[in-house]
Amino acid sequence: MGKITKYLPSALVGSTIAAPLAYIAYIYQKDNHQKQHAVLRNFPLLGRVRYMAEHVGPELRQYLFSGDNEGLPFSRMQYQDIVKAGKYNERLIGFGSSRNFAEDGFYIRNSLFPKLRTELKIDNSKKVTTYQYVVDHEGLMSRKEHREEVLTDPYYLRDEDAVVLGEGYCRQPFRIKGQVGMSAMSYGALGENAITALSKGLGIAGGTWMNTGEGGISDHHLAGDTDLIMQIGPGLFGVRTPGGEFSWEAFKEKADMEKVKAFEVKLAQGAKTRGGHLEGQKVTEEIARIRLIEPGKTVNSPNRFTEYDSFEKLFDFIEEMREVGGKPVGMKIVVGDVEGLEEMVQIMKDSGKGPDFITIDGGEGGTGATYQELADSVGLPILTALPIVDELLRQYGVRDRVKLIASGKLITPDKIAIALSMGADLVNIARGFMISVGCIMAGVCHTNTCPVGVATTDPDLQDGLVVGEKMYRVANYVMSLRAGLFNVAAAAGVESPTMLERKHLTHKDIQGRISSVGSMIHKIEQEEQEEKDVEDLPAKN
Amino acid sequence: MKVFVFGGGGDVGEYVLKKLAAENHEAITIAETENRAEELKMIGAADVCVTKDYDFVDAISGCEAIIYIAGANPTAGENRNVLVDKEAVARAMEEARTQGIERVVYLSPARVDESAESQDTGGKKIPEELIKLDVFTYTVVYSSRGVHKPGKGTIDVITSPRKKVMEIPYEDVAAVLVESLTNKATYNKTLKVVPGNTPIENAFKSV
């Protein structure tokens, strides 16, 4: 006993020093003799520091080194805006904006006579029961807070201001009392807990919609009391025959569902230009049932519908869908080919046919898996694409029968208001909603290892996402966006955000010069004409 | 019953309109603008008199009762919702007497958990003295601090002030006002209402 007590301290000190030294020696030898990495052969230990820094760099940048307004796709500030709105229903800030006003950007033209709160056309006649957190104490290492049940104003549009899809063109138009809804996110891309929380949260908020994504209508989309827009992609999931063709019978069955209010045909979308691929091992019994495919069997979906390859055929198909289903049918596009778009609008005018709504997905959109080259450079960003589509529809006199839904990083009321001013009737949000159910922007949506259980079907990881908690954050987020839109409308001097127009928007360039949206479109047209003139020159040899 | 609600556009008032409509009463109230009038009709008002100078004489005609949520006055504005406009109450009561309205339910701006000094600040208690002295069958309600939380339909009526009382949902305060309207147990009484576990009707039995 005495000897142990005597030698224990030296033994402990010895092993504390010896063990790391031994490990370092082992690593040194191993790295020095490997042939794969040059840096490790030359600097065996320092080289490892590089790999470690690379691994934890994103986290360090996010929490320690990046400024509040840095970071893409969303800055820390934008991320916090969503979280605070969902959790605390808190949107006030102190000490002014941290936006860099020297850069170019869009601004809402505020009226010198803004509308009073009592002059705004809001429908708050049905208050909404939700939960929000109240902070009791905020310490350096801890935060004490508790959840409270509250009644809150939903900020619906008045009945007369409601946006109606398919009015006058189909038997069951879709009337919407809020201008913000959920962009297409399939069950499978997001886990069942995430989809369920979104469905229930949107149902609580009311006056909104949920786009099912091309993966079809799952029980999780139906879990809440919210309206659905069913998306139909080239894979025809949920509306296909066993042979892979469009099934009118399955389509009619979906159209008869009360919660399904409209359909959206997805054309060549930027992020999915590659087409779809679903590994057989992911095709569970449930997914097979939802998508009407065979369990366990790999399914490849093409990057465009094989049924039609021209606007005429597409419009005939849409007409038939509208006739059979009785509900509005829209189409989702990414704008890149402006001339092709003009051709489409021309055909809409000439034939009197076409979609009830067009969803314009900005090139910056995208929730999940795609290739870098497609995500970065295919398709125009929303604030460029949107006014082009709006203007074309106006020029050809068909704007009145088509509603526009815009999407692409429009996650805060000011960004949404800018899109509405540019011509959007409604706005779709995907990643904002992912953040509201707990997404921490880990950037691993494509790996099925989402650490917070949002973009994963792994049951263990999904266990972290509690539906009963997150659904209220979704509801609070939607309602806070709508409240914010009314704030912007009041500042612009109009009674409702449905009245926001181009004239309420101005663009300031880096030199401080301002221009209107109309003049910007005119400039684009001029440049296109100049490009055409160049095309007329002899081809280069 | 045709009921004129002074303060139908406030936090408690909106619930009063909704509950009156739910119980098949006819709620009449006033608003500053057409836009606000439309909003109050959506909530449950049968009719809304649009006035900017607080001219309610025609609108009150034919009403059988008044619910007065103190502080309510279109000219008072949001910054005066604590200090009651006693002149406005006096005008309302005078007109009520002229029209033969006997039943008045009055929500005091003084809270049940305020100190006596604070309850007197800004003349908060003067109008209710006026109501009590007049010809009306009155009910005066003091409540604890209202919050936007879902109502439970349960309260406690207390007789002596408590040191600390909980927040009460606006919806429950509104339910107390509407229930008082026809519940004879509350006639010519001052009720001190706090959140509790007794259904409102039962709570009135012990008054």
XYZ file of C-alpha atoms in Angstrom:
748
model
C 0.000 0.000 0.000
C 2.801 2.285 0.980
C 4.705 1.612 -2.211
C 1.655 2.270 -4.387
C 1.070 5.603 -2.676
C 4.726 6.469 -3.113
C 4.974 5.672 -6.862
C 1.423 6.574 -7.975
C 2.059 10.289 -8.652
C 5.171 9.567 -10.744
C 3.327 6.808 -12.612
C 0.432 9.134 -13.400
C 2.713 11.940 -14.547
C 4.779 9.484 -16.589
C 1.791 7.982 -18.364
C 0.248 11.410 -18.997
C 3.357 12.458 -20.864
C 4.336 9.092 -22.337
C 0.986 8.147 -23.871
C 0.578 11.293 -26.024
C 4.253 11.100 -27.029
C 3.818 7.494 -28.074
C 0.706 8.390 -30.083
C 2.477 11.313 -31.760
C 5.393 9.044 -32.652
C 2.972 6.516 -34.143
C 1.156 9.158 -36.192
C 4.490 10.624 -37.334
C 5.669 7.263 -38.580
C 2.368 6.445 -40.227
C 1.994 9.792 -42.020
C 5.597 9.911 -43.071
C 5.309 6.559 -44.822
C 1.940 6.954 -46.520
C 1.875 7.891 -50.213
C -1.542 9.457 -50.581
C -1.057 12.948 -49.094
C 2.013 15.035 -49.929
C 1.468 17.502 -47.098
C 1.444 14.694 -44.521
C 4.635 13.141 -45.904
C 6.451 16.451 -45.520
C 4.761 17.746 -42.343
C 3.251 14.731 -40.617
C 1.869 16.507 -37.593
C 1.144 20.017 -38.852
C -0.593 18.513 -41.870
C -3.140 16.916 -39.589
C -3.978 20.299 -38.097
C -5.049 21.343 -41.582
C -7.544 18.470 -41.861
C -8.874 19.173 -38.416
C -9.392 22.870 -39.216
C -11.114 21.926 -42.460
C -13.461 19.657 -40.548
C -14.522 22.096 -37.844
C -14.126 25.247 -39.962
C -17.805 25.670 -40.852
C -18.831 25.483 -37.213
C -16.091 27.874 -36.112
C -16.997 30.332 -38.853
C -20.691 30.103 -38.072
C -20.367 30.676 -34.355
C -17.123 32.609 -33.896
C -15.648 34.257 -36.941
C -18.401 35.109 -39.439
C -20.164 38.429 -39.018
C -23.905 38.538 -38.402
C -24.587 39.378 -42.026
C -22.087 36.976 -43.555
C -22.654 33.392 -44.508
C -24.639 31.780 -47.285
C -27.260 30.647 -48.078
C -28.459 32.445 -44.959
C -26.564 34.710 -42.608
C -26.588 34.239 -38.856
C -28.942 37.215 -38.586
C -31.422 35.809 -41.097
C -31.314 32.449 -39.345
C -31.946 34.062 -35.978
C -34.837 36.085 -37.395
C -36.658 32.878 -38.250
C -35.842 31.142 -34.984
C -36.868 34.115 -32.841
C -40.093 34.649 -34.757
C -40.991 30.974 -34.347
C -39.934 30.528 -30.771
C -40.592 33.858 -29.088
C -42.798 35.613 -31.630
C -40.151 38.303 -31.257
C -39.221 40.452 -34.233
C -38.086 43.700 -32.659
C -34.461 44.740 -33.003
C -32.463 47.450 -31.321
C -29.876 49.946 -32.596
C -30.945 49.840 -36.226
C -30.212 47.699 -39.240
C -26.889 45.997 -39.842
C -27.504 45.819 -43.585
C -24.659 47.189 -45.664
C -26.339 50.198 -47.227
C -23.366 50.903 -49.465
C -24.154 47.835 -51.567
C -26.796 47.822 -54.258
C -30.229 46.480 -53.472
C -33.971 46.961 -53.459
C -35.806 49.243 -51.069
C -39.482 49.720 -50.306
C -40.576 53.273 -51.130
C -42.146 54.448 -47.924
C -45.058 56.837 -48.072
C -44.925 60.149 -46.259
C -48.425 59.300 -45.132
C -48.230 55.692 -43.985
C -51.406 53.845 -43.093
C -52.522 53.707 -39.492
C -52.987 50.310 -37.896
C -56.745 50.869 -37.905
C -56.719 51.598 -41.630
C -55.127 48.309 -42.622
C -57.399 45.705 -44.141
C -56.630 42.778 -41.867
C -58.904 39.935 -40.856
C -58.045 39.119 -37.245
C -61.554 37.995 -36.405
C -60.429 34.476 -35.572
C -57.549 34.471 -33.143
C -55.173 31.533 -33.125
C -54.119 29.515 -30.099
C -50.408 28.803 -30.143
C -47.442 28.498 -27.812
C -44.451 30.769 -27.486
C -41.464 30.947 -25.201
C -40.794 33.599 -22.598
C -37.253 34.087 -21.327
C -37.099 34.236 -17.536
C -33.377 34.681 -17.160
C -30.470 34.806 -19.559
C -27.084 33.924 -18.078
C -23.675 33.494 -19.697
C -23.908 29.717 -19.771
C -27.625 29.133 -19.471
C -31.033 30.436 -20.388
C -34.131 29.886 -18.310
C -37.345 30.078 -20.268
C -40.806 28.640 -20.229
C -43.489 27.951 -22.816
C -46.807 29.769 -22.638
C -50.086 29.242 -24.405
C -51.127 32.464 -26.123
C -53.842 33.767 -28.387
C -52.405 35.587 -31.319
C -53.602 37.504 -34.346
C -53.296 35.482 -37.563
C -53.127 38.482 -39.936
C -55.332 36.996 -42.642
C -56.234 38.932 -45.747
C -59.805 40.159 -45.904
C -62.147 37.970 -47.956
C -62.247 40.534 -50.739
C -58.428 40.617 -50.880
C -57.956 36.842 -50.796
C -55.826 35.490 -53.635
C -57.825 33.032 -55.724
C -56.202 30.452 -57.983
C -58.241 29.356 -60.970
C -61.117 31.765 -60.476
C -63.429 31.592 -63.460
C -61.491 28.721 -65.013
C -62.135 25.699 -62.840
C -64.980 24.265 -60.833
C -63.259 24.556 -57.465
C -60.991 27.628 -57.309
C -58.520 27.800 -54.421
C -59.091 30.807 -52.152
C -56.077 31.789 -50.017
C -56.190 34.262 -47.133
C -52.446 34.593 -46.629
C -49.698 35.230 -49.138
C -47.043 32.932 -47.685
C -46.985 29.148 -48.024
C -44.700 26.173 -47.999
C -42.647 25.384 -51.064
C -42.448 21.874 -52.435
C -40.764 19.496 -50.009
C -41.348 15.792 -50.441
C -41.740 13.193 -47.782
C -38.452 11.375 -48.097
C -36.474 14.558 -48.672
C -37.747 15.586 -45.246
C -38.564 13.075 -42.541
C -42.017 12.250 -41.292
C -41.651 14.289 -38.092
C -40.584 17.370 -40.025
C -43.413 17.052 -42.557
C -45.941 16.363 -39.789
C -44.778 19.372 -37.752
C -45.001 21.551 -40.858
C -48.447 20.268 -41.745
C -49.791 20.803 -38.238
C -48.100 24.181 -37.839
C -49.446 25.471 -41.133
C -52.858 24.135 -40.124
C -52.733 26.089 -36.856
C -51.771 29.307 -38.633
C -54.415 28.786 -41.327
C -54.704 30.834 -44.497
C -51.728 29.088 -46.054
C -50.819 25.999 -48.047
C -48.352 23.173 -48.220
C -46.819 21.968 -51.457
C -46.318 18.212 -51.277
C -43.244 18.112 -53.484
C -43.035 15.607 -56.290
C -42.935 12.667 -53.882
C -46.708 12.558 -53.634
C -49.192 13.010 -50.820
C -48.087 11.253 -47.632
C -50.069 10.713 -44.460
C -47.664 13.177 -42.866
C -48.703 15.937 -45.274
C -52.274 15.174 -44.285
C -51.556 15.139 -40.527
C -52.484 18.794 -40.016
C -55.435 20.845 -41.068
C -53.793 22.656 -43.953
C -54.532 22.947 -47.648
C -52.322 21.073 -50.078
C -50.979 21.814 -53.523
C -49.979 18.480 -54.987
C -46.905 18.670 -57.127
C -46.532 16.323 -60.071
C -42.995 15.846 -61.313
C -41.742 13.864 -64.288
C -41.575 10.761 -62.074
C -45.387 11.013 -61.782
C -45.189 9.803 -58.189
C -48.638 9.244 -56.756
C -50.353 9.563 -60.155
C -48.739 6.770 -62.178
C -49.690 3.394 -63.512
C -47.530 0.383 -62.605
C -45.937 0.839 -66.031
C -44.904 4.398 -65.206
C -47.484 6.240 -67.305
C -49.813 8.996 -66.091
C -52.839 7.466 -64.372
C -56.008 9.506 -64.723
C -57.670 7.226 -62.220
C -55.026 7.930 -59.559
C -55.144 11.631 -60.429
C -58.934 11.733 -60.020
C -58.580 10.009 -56.664
C -56.170 12.724 -55.488
C -58.340 15.504 -56.920
C -61.289 14.178 -54.928
C -59.410 14.676 -51.664
C -60.821 17.697 -49.887
C -57.474 18.943 -48.611
C -55.962 18.922 -52.082
C -56.774 22.355 -53.465
C -54.591 22.564 -56.559
C -52.005 20.746 -58.674
C -48.625 21.921 -59.819
C -46.820 20.410 -62.787
C -43.091 20.721 -62.348
C -41.184 21.485 -65.533
C -37.407 21.601 -65.868
C -36.492 22.913 -62.465
C -32.961 24.207 -62.102
C -31.896 22.000 -59.225
C -33.458 18.876 -60.690
C -32.397 19.242 -64.300
C -30.458 16.070 -63.695
C -33.657 14.093 -63.222
C -34.533 12.077 -60.169
C -33.017 8.949 -58.741
C -34.434 6.969 -55.855
C -32.368 4.080 -54.556
C -34.252 0.810 -54.119
C -33.207 0.519 -50.473
C -34.954 3.802 -49.726
C -38.214 2.631 -51.308
C -39.947 1.421 -48.172
C -43.457 -0.012 -48.159
C -44.779 3.392 -47.117
C -42.911 5.351 -49.793
C -43.920 2.777 -52.404
C -47.579 3.166 -51.414
C -47.411 6.962 -51.561
C -45.531 7.158 -54.828
C -47.304 4.206 -56.481
C -44.061 2.401 -57.190
C -42.698 -1.029 -56.334
C -41.106 -1.455 -52.879
C -37.363 -2.051 -52.878
C -36.932 -1.234 -56.541
C -34.777 1.655 -57.781
C -36.701 4.317 -59.699
C -35.130 6.793 -62.090
C -37.285 9.714 -63.130
C -36.515 11.723 -66.259
C -35.630 15.405 -66.215
C -38.763 16.287 -68.142
C -42.146 14.782 -68.773
C -42.021 12.229 -71.545
C -45.710 12.854 -72.309
C -45.153 16.249 -73.853
C -42.314 18.216 -75.346
C -44.062 21.389 -76.451
C -46.171 24.079 -74.843
C -49.199 23.107 -76.935
C -49.102 19.541 -75.624
C -48.420 20.736 -72.086
C -51.366 23.131 -72.154
C -53.659 20.411 -73.512
C -52.548 18.198 -70.655
C -53.212 20.998 -68.133
C -56.649 21.596 -69.654
C -57.509 17.945 -69.246
C -56.243 17.875 -65.665
C -58.360 20.913 -64.843
C -61.379 19.305 -66.474
C -60.963 15.936 -64.758
C -59.938 17.273 -61.340
C -62.006 20.449 -61.280
C -59.201 22.194 -59.399
C -56.583 24.760 -60.418
C -53.503 23.500 -62.213
C -50.271 25.434 -62.226
C -46.758 24.872 -63.385
C -43.407 25.362 -61.745
C -40.540 26.753 -63.728
C -37.082 28.197 -63.377
C -36.552 31.124 -65.698
C -33.475 31.040 -67.871
C -34.603 30.959 -71.463
C -36.514 34.243 -71.770
C -37.231 33.712 -75.475
C -38.742 30.304 -74.713
C -40.833 31.935 -72.040
C -42.077 34.538 -74.478
C -43.064 31.762 -76.858
C -45.015 30.145 -74.031
C -46.859 33.357 -73.197
C -47.630 33.916 -76.885
C -49.200 30.442 -77.052
C -51.154 31.147 -73.875
C -52.568 34.237 -75.528
C -53.317 32.598 -78.870
C -54.815 29.378 -77.507
C -56.594 30.807 -74.491
C -55.129 27.876 -72.575
C -52.440 27.633 -69.938
C -51.871 27.282 -66.226
C -53.882 28.938 -63.473
C -50.686 29.813 -61.705
C -46.971 29.802 -62.397
C -44.539 29.058 -59.609
C -41.214 30.697 -60.369
C -38.389 29.035 -58.548
C -35.408 31.326 -58.333
C -32.037 29.898 -59.247
C -30.997 30.422 -55.633
C -33.685 28.036 -54.407
C -33.159 24.448 -53.424
C -33.590 22.551 -50.188
C -31.730 19.387 -50.721
C -29.578 17.382 -53.031
C -28.323 18.585 -56.351
C -25.017 19.181 -58.117
C -22.966 22.282 -57.465
C -22.939 23.323 -61.139
C -26.739 23.193 -61.296
C -27.269 24.892 -57.941
C -24.844 27.715 -58.662
C -25.457 28.629 -62.260
C -28.656 27.213 -63.745
C -31.620 29.569 -63.808
C -32.006 33.250 -62.980
C -32.363 34.477 -59.397
C -35.925 35.253 -58.390
C -35.668 39.050 -58.308
C -34.487 39.000 -61.904
C -36.832 36.283 -63.145
C -40.012 37.498 -61.475
C -40.397 40.924 -63.135
C -39.565 39.380 -66.522
C -42.423 36.861 -66.229
C -44.787 39.467 -64.834
C -43.970 41.880 -67.633
C -44.329 39.253 -70.373
C -47.719 38.176 -69.058
C -48.810 41.814 -68.980
C -47.503 42.541 -72.461
C -49.483 39.640 -73.912
C -52.609 40.493 -71.916
C -52.845 37.242 -69.962
C -51.680 38.431 -66.531
C -55.223 38.588 -65.176
C -55.785 34.862 -65.514
C -52.460 33.685 -64.101
C -51.292 34.076 -60.532
C -47.570 34.152 -59.823
C -45.942 32.345 -56.916
C -42.327 33.302 -56.246
C -39.676 31.405 -54.338
C -35.973 31.757 -53.682
C -34.605 32.782 -50.295
C -37.637 34.952 -49.564
C -37.647 34.215 -45.860
C -38.340 37.572 -44.214
C -41.266 39.997 -44.617
C -39.198 42.635 -46.382
C -37.913 40.167 -48.984
C -41.428 38.824 -49.472
C -42.782 42.359 -49.841
C -40.154 43.076 -52.496
C -41.263 39.977 -54.420
C -44.925 40.990 -54.086
C -44.063 44.461 -55.369
C -42.310 42.899 -58.339
C -45.417 41.053 -59.389
C -45.761 37.957 -57.210
C -49.224 37.216 -55.839
C -47.953 34.609 -53.412
C -44.619 33.461 -52.028
C -43.281 29.966 -51.379
C -40.750 29.277 -48.655
C -38.814 26.048 -48.174
C -35.659 26.556 -46.168
C -37.249 29.128 -43.864
C -39.706 26.442 -42.846
C -36.914 23.917 -42.450
C -35.231 26.315 -40.032
C -38.514 26.807 -38.184
C -38.663 23.059 -37.476
C -35.092 22.996 -36.245
C -32.698 23.002 -39.250
C -29.269 24.276 -38.177
C -27.948 24.629 -41.731
C -25.535 21.725 -41.320
C -25.566 21.292 -45.106
C -25.944 17.515 -45.102
C -29.479 17.256 -46.557
C -28.241 14.813 -49.196
C -26.605 12.357 -46.785
C -29.581 11.252 -44.669
C -27.536 12.237 -41.602
C -29.238 15.535 -40.737
C -28.224 16.019 -37.077
C -31.537 17.591 -36.086
C -33.841 15.081 -37.771
C -35.242 17.449 -40.435
C -33.834 16.252 -43.779
C -33.486 12.610 -42.861
C -35.591 9.491 -42.673
C -33.325 7.939 -40.019
C -35.682 7.157 -37.116
C -32.998 7.723 -34.467
C -32.152 11.183 -35.771
C -35.818 12.051 -36.261
C -36.400 11.266 -32.623
C -34.813 14.636 -31.813
C -37.551 16.527 -33.651
C -40.616 16.763 -31.422
C -43.714 17.498 -33.495
C -45.696 18.947 -30.569
C -42.951 21.518 -30.051
C -41.953 22.489 -33.564
C -45.438 22.787 -35.027
C -46.040 25.943 -33.000
C -42.807 27.447 -34.263
C -44.023 26.906 -37.816
C -47.350 28.560 -37.004
C -45.668 31.506 -35.263
C -43.247 31.956 -38.144
C -46.018 32.120 -40.765
C -48.110 34.503 -38.716
C -45.121 36.742 -37.990
C -44.356 36.926 -41.711
C -47.922 37.985 -42.447
C -47.812 40.585 -39.639
C -44.546 41.880 -41.085
C -46.094 42.159 -44.532
C -48.832 44.373 -43.158
C -46.126 46.497 -41.484
C -44.412 46.987 -44.832
C -47.723 47.688 -46.572
C -48.531 50.365 -43.992
C -45.111 51.932 -44.504
C -45.666 51.940 -48.264
C -49.010 53.658 -47.735
C -51.308 50.835 -48.813
C -53.947 49.025 -46.793
C -52.945 45.485 -47.672
C -49.823 43.727 -48.937
C -51.912 42.562 -51.887
C -51.762 46.176 -53.079
C -47.983 46.334 -53.314
C -46.896 47.150 -56.859
C -43.765 48.006 -58.794
C -44.195 51.650 -57.903
C -43.614 50.789 -54.253
C -40.136 49.534 -55.011
C -36.914 51.202 -55.954
C -33.437 49.924 -56.686
C -30.311 51.664 -55.508
C -27.049 50.808 -57.209
C -23.603 50.912 -55.660
C -23.126 54.540 -56.704
C -26.348 55.531 -54.975
C -28.355 56.011 -58.185
C -31.910 54.828 -58.023
C -34.062 53.223 -60.685
C -37.550 51.787 -60.848
C -38.376 48.151 -61.587
C -40.070 49.229 -64.815
C -36.971 50.996 -66.085
C -34.855 47.970 -65.132
C -37.046 45.675 -67.247
C -36.822 48.143 -70.102
C -33.042 48.031 -69.776
C -33.063 44.224 -69.933
C -35.174 44.371 -73.085
C -32.752 46.848 -74.627
C -29.810 44.624 -73.807
C -31.584 41.616 -75.278
C -32.184 43.542 -78.463
C -28.514 44.457 -78.583
C -27.619 40.787 -78.093
C -29.906 39.837 -80.967
C -28.145 42.394 -83.121
C -24.846 40.746 -82.221
C -26.275 37.294 -83.066
C -27.035 38.569 -86.530
C -23.323 39.054 -87.108
C -21.435 36.279 -88.941
C -20.618 33.292 -86.720
C -17.123 33.111 -85.336
C -14.838 30.689 -87.060
C -81.015 41.407 -26.034
C -79.773 44.446 -27.939
C -76.604 45.566 -26.202
C -74.527 48.652 -26.825
C -70.829 47.976 -26.249
C -68.600 50.942 -25.518
C -65.099 49.746 -26.293
C -65.980 46.937 -28.676
C -62.711 47.474 -30.515
C -60.444 46.851 -27.543
C -58.767 43.682 -26.334
C -61.689 42.711 -24.100
C -64.251 44.340 -26.365
C -63.559 42.084 -29.333
C -64.271 39.026 -27.178
C -67.408 40.688 -25.798
C -68.722 41.168 -29.345
C -67.901 37.565 -30.220
C -69.545 36.164 -27.101
C -72.640 38.330 -27.402
C -73.098 37.084 -30.968
C -72.553 33.490 -29.828
C -75.304 33.893 -27.226
C -77.710 35.408 -29.736
C -77.522 38.905 -28.359
C -77.389 41.802 -30.776
C -74.173 43.739 -30.202
C -73.936 47.366 -31.341
C -70.704 49.290 -31.055
C -68.833 52.282 -32.445
C -65.695 52.672 -34.543
C -63.649 55.477 -35.996
C -63.460 54.250 -39.578
C -65.439 52.138 -42.029
C -62.499 49.791 -42.213
C -62.535 49.168 -38.473
C -66.317 48.822 -38.573
C -65.990 46.027 -41.115
C -63.453 44.324 -38.888
C -65.749 44.511 -35.864
C -68.632 43.094 -37.889
C -66.417 40.160 -38.859
C -65.813 39.578 -35.175
C -69.495 39.534 -34.283
C -70.983 43.030 -34.056
C -74.506 43.180 -35.470
C -74.075 46.856 -36.276
C -71.274 49.394 -35.950
C -71.765 53.122 -35.780
C -68.923 54.934 -37.542
C -68.147 58.192 -35.793
C -65.108 60.326 -35.204
C -66.695 62.671 -32.702
C -68.118 60.045 -30.394
C -71.669 60.635 -31.566
C -73.488 57.482 -30.494
C -76.970 58.904 -29.842
C -78.706 57.293 -32.825
C -76.853 54.030 -32.429
C -77.802 53.562 -28.794
C -81.481 53.952 -29.594
C -83.436 50.763 -28.956
C -80.713 49.118 -26.896
C -81.705 47.383 -23.674
C -78.336 47.275 -21.976
C -74.872 48.760 -22.031
C -71.536 47.093 -21.554
C -69.009 49.820 -20.903
C -65.368 48.874 -21.090
C -63.760 51.870 -19.503
C -61.161 53.786 -21.389
C -63.148 53.163 -24.512
C -63.553 56.280 -26.534
C -62.617 56.715 -30.183
C -61.105 60.105 -29.375
C -59.043 58.801 -26.508
C -56.447 57.043 -28.656
C -54.094 54.275 -27.735
C -52.076 56.405 -25.342
C -55.043 56.994 -23.052
C -56.312 53.497 -22.501
C -55.445 53.524 -18.816
C -57.004 56.784 -17.726
C -60.725 56.616 -18.225
C -62.488 59.486 -19.891
C -65.071 60.197 -17.181
C -66.795 62.824 -19.262
C -67.418 60.237 -21.939
C -68.935 57.869 -19.391
C -71.135 60.649 -18.030
C -72.376 61.434 -21.538
C -73.091 57.797 -22.217
C -75.013 57.353 -18.990
C -77.000 60.507 -19.534
C -78.022 59.315 -22.969
C -78.811 55.861 -21.575
C -81.104 57.384 -18.978
C -82.835 59.443 -21.679
C -83.361 56.317 -23.764
C -84.675 54.356 -20.798
C -81.817 51.867 -20.642
C -81.576 50.433 -17.151
C -78.947 47.711 -17.305
C -75.250 48.687 -17.228
C -72.254 46.407 -16.929
C -69.079 48.378 -16.345
C -65.528 47.074 -16.574
C -63.440 49.291 -14.361
C -60.026 50.383 -15.613
C -58.844 49.946 -12.031
C -57.393 46.470 -11.602
C -58.282 44.245 -8.694
C -54.654 44.006 -7.593
C -53.874 47.721 -7.786
C -53.253 49.699 -4.633
C -56.067 52.004 -3.479
C -53.938 54.988 -4.461
C -53.317 53.642 -7.921
C -57.010 52.827 -8.370
C -57.824 56.476 -7.761
C -55.120 57.823 -10.087
C -56.551 59.649 -13.065
C -60.028 59.521 -11.591
C -60.432 55.886 -12.525
C -63.077 55.254 -9.891
C -65.172 58.367 -10.427
C -67.374 57.048 -13.276
C -68.453 53.948 -11.375
C -69.587 56.092 -8.458
C -71.721 57.971 -10.958
C -73.204 54.730 -12.303
C -73.934 53.444 -8.815
C -75.721 56.647 -7.782
C -77.900 56.729 -10.875
C -81.037 54.805 -11.796
C -79.211 51.870 -13.352
C -79.107 48.255 -12.413
C -75.381 48.060 -12.434
C -72.588 45.517 -12.250
C -69.073 46.847 -11.808
C -66.264 44.429 -12.590
C -62.667 44.687 -11.399
C -60.352 42.145 -12.922
C -56.701 41.264 -12.663
C -54.331 42.080 -15.506
C -55.605 40.824 -18.845
C -53.481 38.859 -21.285
C -53.885 37.347 -24.720
C -54.212 33.740 -23.641
C -57.006 31.313 -24.368
C -59.881 31.653 -21.934
C -60.649 28.794 -19.581
C -64.212 29.757 -18.705
C -63.301 29.576 -15.033
C -62.663 32.375 -12.524
C -62.756 33.194 -8.840
C -64.674 36.087 -7.363
C -62.778 37.451 -4.376
C -63.941 39.672 -1.567
C -60.685 41.096 -0.303
C -57.603 42.064 -2.305
C -54.878 39.479 -2.686
C -51.230 40.318 -2.594
C -50.502 38.618 -5.846
C -53.055 37.643 -8.451
C -52.458 35.835 -11.698
C -53.020 37.233 -15.163
C -56.484 36.629 -16.544
C -57.259 35.972 -20.226
C -59.176 38.801 -21.916
C -61.554 36.127 -23.131
C -62.528 35.256 -19.545
C -63.030 38.905 -18.598
C -65.332 39.231 -21.607
C -67.197 36.093 -20.553
C -67.740 37.610 -17.092
C -69.182 40.785 -18.618
C -71.531 38.932 -20.942
C -72.636 36.465 -18.263
C -73.239 39.357 -15.818
C -75.606 40.955 -18.282
C -78.442 38.553 -17.488
C -77.292 36.917 -14.264
C -79.341 38.475 -11.485
C -76.816 37.438 -8.850
C -74.551 40.177 -10.161
C -77.133 42.976 -10.141
C -76.033 46.059 -8.226
C -72.797 44.422 -7.193
C -69.102 45.091 -7.597
C -67.258 41.919 -8.593
C -63.558 41.388 -8.086
C -62.582 38.782 -10.617
C -59.336 36.806 -10.725
C -58.367 33.638 -12.574
C -59.573 30.529 -10.807
C -61.066 27.106 -11.199
C -64.774 27.815 -10.775
C -67.019 27.972 -13.822
C -68.201 31.573 -14.211
C -71.866 30.874 -13.548
C -71.033 28.957 -10.365
C -68.632 31.641 -9.229
C -71.479 34.176 -9.359
C -73.588 32.073 -6.981
C -71.284 32.930 -4.124
C -71.407 36.667 -4.794
